[in-house]
């Protein structure tokens, strides 16, 4: 069974702080995605990373894929209340085509 | 364009009753996924279809759960008989790996409560 562990599970910070969320697996990903989910809605894709060592930026969010393609991180700079939500990493393993395995999730709350 | 459509949005039923959840994927998508989300277990894949054919149902908890996709625009997830531990939010998602790079588009979910 392939497991995707995320840390931390919960994070409560004040507006303006920086934070990093981690996603780790014992197996190699062919690609990895990050989703954000808001209450009462389904997850929405933020980014896809494919190449080991790849870094992608989406405004204040920076996503990094580990060199060995077994881990990833999401860094948020100067968090805002609008960043509040559940962040999920999702990995696609070699040979699984359409199937995604979702991580355990990080619930972020940003307060004023 | 309409996104993934799920119905009902909320379902409250009593233990032992049959529950049917419905999903209409995005037109043109060839993969459809059913997930279950709980606080304890997170987002779990139950089953997925490619071109209306079930590919992997290893996440279906037990024989009480069944899923069908009679055509490219409709899928159902049925629980019979339902039990309180089935209470969760059930999501349907669709994708077209050839055109969207594997992005899955999720519906709003069905919140199921089994009393």
Short mmCIF file of C-alpha atoms in Angstrom, two decimals:
data_model
loop_
_atom_site.label_atom_id
_atom_site.label_comp_id
_atom_site.label_asym_id
_atom_site.label_seq_id
_atom_site.Cartn_x
_atom_site.Cartn_y
_atom_site.Cartn_z
CA UNK A 1 0.00 0.00 0.00
CA UNK A 2 1.38 3.38 -1.01
CA UNK A 3 1.11 6.02 1.68
CA UNK A 4 1.40 9.77 1.28
CA UNK A 5 2.14 11.48 4.56
CA UNK A 6 1.67 15.19 4.97
CA UNK A 7 2.95 17.36 7.79
CA UNK A 8 1.86 19.18 9.73
CA UNK A 9 -1.73 17.98 9.98
CA UNK A 10 -2.95 21.30 11.35
CA UNK A 11 -1.48 24.77 11.19
CA UNK A 12 -2.90 27.94 12.68
CA UNK A 13 -0.95 31.11 11.93
CA UNK A 14 -1.43 34.85 11.76
CA UNK A 15 -1.67 36.90 8.61
CA UNK A 16 1.76 37.76 7.25
CA UNK A 17 3.57 34.68 8.52
CA UNK A 18 5.34 32.18 6.28
CA UNK A 19 4.72 28.43 6.35
CA UNK A 20 5.80 25.21 4.70
CA UNK A 21 3.81 22.02 4.21
CA UNK A 22 5.51 18.71 3.44
CA UNK A 23 4.42 15.65 1.49
CA UNK A 24 6.42 12.40 1.69
CA UNK A 25 6.22 8.94 0.20
CA UNK A 26 8.38 5.83 0.27
CA UNK A 27 7.75 5.32 -3.45
CA UNK A 28 8.70 7.37 -6.51
CA UNK A 29 6.06 9.52 -8.15
CA UNK A 30 5.71 9.93 -11.89
CA UNK A 31 4.04 13.25 -11.11
CA UNK A 32 2.64 15.09 -8.11
CA UNK A 33 -0.17 17.57 -7.71
CA UNK A 34 -1.24 19.98 -4.98
CA UNK A 35 -4.92 20.73 -4.42
CA UNK A 36 -6.70 23.16 -2.10
CA UNK A 37 -10.13 22.39 -0.69
CA UNK A 38 -12.45 24.95 0.91
CA UNK A 39 -15.33 24.01 3.21
CA UNK A 40 -18.32 22.55 1.37
CA UNK A 41 -16.45 22.20 -1.91
CA UNK A 42 -14.32 19.67 -3.73
CA UNK A 43 -10.53 19.99 -4.07
CA UNK A 44 -9.22 22.32 -6.77
CA UNK A 45 -5.87 21.85 -8.51
CA UNK A 46 -3.11 24.35 -7.71
CA UNK A 47 -0.12 22.88 -9.53
CA UNK A 48 1.40 19.79 -11.14
CA UNK A 49 5.11 18.96 -10.88
CA UNK A 50 6.76 16.29 -12.97
CA UNK A 51 10.54 16.66 -12.99
CA UNK A 52 12.75 15.94 -9.97
CA UNK A 53 14.01 19.21 -8.46
CA UNK A 54 11.33 21.23 -10.23
CA UNK A 55 10.19 24.47 -8.61
CA UNK A 56 6.96 26.21 -9.54
CA UNK A 57 5.59 29.49 -8.26
CA UNK A 58 1.98 30.59 -8.10
CA UNK A 59 1.92 34.13 -6.69
CA UNK A 60 2.86 33.70 -3.00
CA UNK A 61 2.93 29.89 -3.24
CA UNK A 62 6.13 28.02 -4.10
CA UNK A 63 6.03 24.31 -4.89
CA UNK A 64 9.10 22.10 -4.98
CA UNK A 65 9.46 18.50 -6.14
CA UNK A 66 12.23 16.50 -4.50
CA UNK A 67 15.22 15.41 -6.60
CA UNK A 68 14.30 11.75 -6.09
CA UNK A 69 10.60 12.44 -6.80
CA UNK A 70 9.55 10.96 -3.45
CA UNK A 71 8.67 14.19 -1.69
CA UNK A 72 7.34 17.68 -2.24
CA UNK A 73 6.85 20.91 -0.34
CA UNK A 74 4.51 23.86 -0.51
CA UNK A 75 5.73 27.17 0.87
CA UNK A 76 3.40 30.11 1.39
CA UNK A 77 4.89 33.57 1.87
CA UNK A 78 3.02 36.22 3.83
CA UNK A 79 -0.09 34.11 4.39
CA UNK A 80 -3.49 35.76 4.07
CA UNK A 81 -6.90 34.72 5.46
CA UNK A 82 -7.87 33.72 1.91
CA UNK A 83 -5.24 30.96 2.06
CA UNK A 84 -7.29 29.16 4.71
CA UNK A 85 -8.27 25.67 3.63
CA UNK A 86 -7.25 22.04 3.39
CA UNK A 87 -4.12 21.45 1.30
CA UNK A 88 -3.78 18.03 -0.28
CA UNK A 89 -0.88 16.55 -2.17
CA UNK A 90 -1.71 13.82 -4.67
CA UNK A 91 0.77 11.51 -6.32
CA UNK A 92 0.62 9.52 -9.47
CA UNK A 93 2.79 6.44 -9.38
CA UNK A 94 4.38 4.86 -12.43
CA UNK A 95 1.99 2.48 -14.13
CA UNK A 96 -1.16 3.83 -12.52
CA UNK A 97 -2.11 6.16 -15.39
CA UNK A 98 -5.22 8.08 -14.28
CA UNK A 99 -5.16 7.12 -10.60
CA UNK A 100 -4.12 9.61 -7.90
CA UNK A 101 -3.24 8.75 -4.31
CA UNK A 102 -4.08 11.64 -2.01
CA UNK A 103 -2.10 12.65 1.04
CA UNK A 104 -3.45 12.89 4.56
CA UNK A 105 -3.98 16.65 4.22
CA UNK A 106 -2.86 19.81 6.02
CA UNK A 107 -5.57 22.03 7.44
CA UNK A 108 -4.42 25.65 7.43
CA UNK A 109 -6.09 28.50 9.23
CA UNK A 110 -4.85 32.04 8.77
CA UNK A 111 -6.21 34.65 11.17
CA UNK A 112 -6.04 38.42 11.13
CA UNK B 1 -19.37 24.99 -19.04
CA UNK B 2 -20.91 23.12 -16.17
CA UNK B 3 -18.51 21.33 -13.89
CA UNK B 4 -19.00 17.91 -12.38
CA UNK B 5 -22.57 17.62 -11.12
CA UNK B 6 -23.48 15.49 -8.12
CA UNK B 7 -26.83 14.75 -6.57
CA UNK B 8 -28.14 14.85 -3.98
CA UNK B 9 -25.98 17.38 -2.13
CA UNK B 10 -27.16 16.06 1.21
CA UNK B 11 -28.67 12.72 2.15
CA UNK B 12 -29.89 11.60 5.55
CA UNK B 13 -31.06 8.04 5.83
CA UNK B 14 -31.56 5.31 8.37
CA UNK B 15 -29.36 2.29 8.81
CA UNK B 16 -30.32 -0.52 6.47
CA UNK B 17 -31.71 1.71 3.74
CA UNK B 18 -30.39 1.80 0.18
CA UNK B 19 -28.56 4.94 -0.87
CA UNK B 20 -27.82 5.97 -4.47
CA UNK B 21 -25.45 8.81 -5.28
CA UNK B 22 -25.33 10.24 -8.79
CA UNK B 23 -22.66 11.93 -10.86
CA UNK B 24 -22.52 13.64 -14.23
CA UNK B 25 -18.89 14.15 -15.32
CA UNK B 26 -17.61 17.00 -17.47
CA UNK B 27 -18.43 16.41 -21.13
CA UNK B 28 -15.45 14.99 -23.01
CA UNK B 29 -13.74 13.55 -19.94
CA UNK B 30 -12.93 9.87 -20.22
CA UNK B 31 -12.05 9.04 -16.60
CA UNK B 32 -14.40 9.14 -13.61
CA UNK B 33 -13.50 8.68 -9.96
CA UNK B 34 -15.51 8.13 -6.78
CA UNK B 35 -13.90 9.23 -3.50
CA UNK B 36 -14.97 9.19 0.14
CA UNK B 37 -13.74 11.82 2.61
CA UNK B 38 -13.81 11.62 6.40
CA UNK B 39 -11.86 13.37 9.11
CA UNK B 40 -10.34 10.11 10.25
CA UNK B 41 -9.31 8.62 6.90
CA UNK B 42 -8.99 11.64 4.64
CA UNK B 43 -9.78 11.39 0.92
CA UNK B 44 -9.95 7.78 -0.23
CA UNK B 45 -10.37 6.53 -3.77
CA UNK B 46 -13.19 4.01 -3.96
CA UNK B 47 -13.29 3.15 -7.67
CA UNK B 48 -12.45 4.66 -11.01
CA UNK B 49 -13.55 4.15 -14.61
CA UNK B 50 -11.78 4.73 -17.91
CA UNK B 51 -14.08 5.01 -20.93
CA UNK B 52 -16.98 3.72 -18.79
CA UNK B 53 -15.08 0.56 -17.79
CA UNK B 54 -14.21 -0.03 -14.11
CA UNK B 55 -10.42 -0.17 -13.83
CA UNK B 56 -9.68 -0.32 -10.12
CA UNK B 57 -12.28 -1.03 -7.44
CA UNK B 58 -9.80 -2.04 -4.74
CA UNK B 59 -10.90 0.89 -2.59
CA UNK B 60 -14.54 -0.22 -2.38
CA UNK B 61 -15.00 -1.08 1.31
CA UNK B 62 -17.13 -4.18 0.90
CA UNK B 63 -19.86 -5.81 -1.12
CA UNK B 64 -22.43 -3.34 0.17
CA UNK B 65 -20.89 -0.78 -2.20
CA UNK B 66 -21.35 -0.93 -5.95
CA UNK B 67 -20.74 1.54 -8.78
CA UNK B 68 -21.88 1.69 -12.36
CA UNK B 69 -21.19 3.85 -15.37
CA UNK B 70 -23.77 2.94 -18.04
CA UNK B 71 -22.60 5.73 -20.37
CA UNK B 72 -20.05 8.52 -20.64
CA UNK B 73 -22.31 11.08 -18.97
CA UNK B 74 -23.59 9.29 -15.91
CA UNK B 75 -22.40 7.22 -12.96
CA UNK B 76 -23.95 5.95 -9.75
CA UNK B 77 -22.55 4.79 -6.43
CA UNK B 78 -24.92 2.60 -4.46
CA UNK B 79 -24.73 1.50 -0.83
CA UNK B 80 -27.07 -1.32 0.19
CA UNK B 81 -27.63 -1.72 3.07
CA UNK B 82 -26.22 1.48 4.52
CA UNK B 83 -24.55 1.61 7.94
CA UNK B 84 -23.67 4.54 10.26
CA UNK B 85 -19.96 4.09 9.49
CA UNK B 86 -20.72 4.96 5.84
CA UNK B 87 -21.40 8.55 6.91
CA UNK B 88 -18.98 10.74 4.96
CA UNK B 89 -18.74 13.18 2.06
CA UNK B 90 -18.65 11.36 -1.26
CA UNK B 91 -16.97 13.10 -4.18
CA UNK B 92 -17.10 12.37 -7.85
CA UNK B 93 -14.30 13.64 -10.08
CA UNK B 94 -13.56 13.44 -13.78
CA UNK B 95 -10.52 13.99 -15.96
CA UNK B 96 -9.08 13.65 -19.41
CA UNK B 97 -5.44 12.76 -18.98
CA UNK B 98 -4.65 13.41 -22.63
CA UNK B 99 -5.81 17.01 -22.57
CA UNK B 100 -5.61 18.20 -18.96
CA UNK B 101 -2.35 16.65 -17.79
CA UNK B 102 -4.14 14.52 -15.27
CA UNK B 103 -5.99 17.29 -13.43
CA UNK B 104 -9.04 15.92 -11.70
CA UNK B 105 -12.11 18.13 -11.54
CA UNK B 106 -14.21 17.48 -8.47
CA UNK B 107 -17.91 17.88 -7.93
CA UNK B 108 -19.30 19.61 -4.82
CA UNK B 109 -19.79 16.30 -3.03
CA UNK B 110 -22.70 14.51 -1.39
CA UNK B 111 -22.79 14.64 2.39
CA UNK B 112 -24.24 11.33 3.56
CA UNK B 113 -25.47 10.80 7.11
CA UNK B 114 -26.64 7.33 8.10
CA UNK B 115 -28.51 7.29 11.41
#
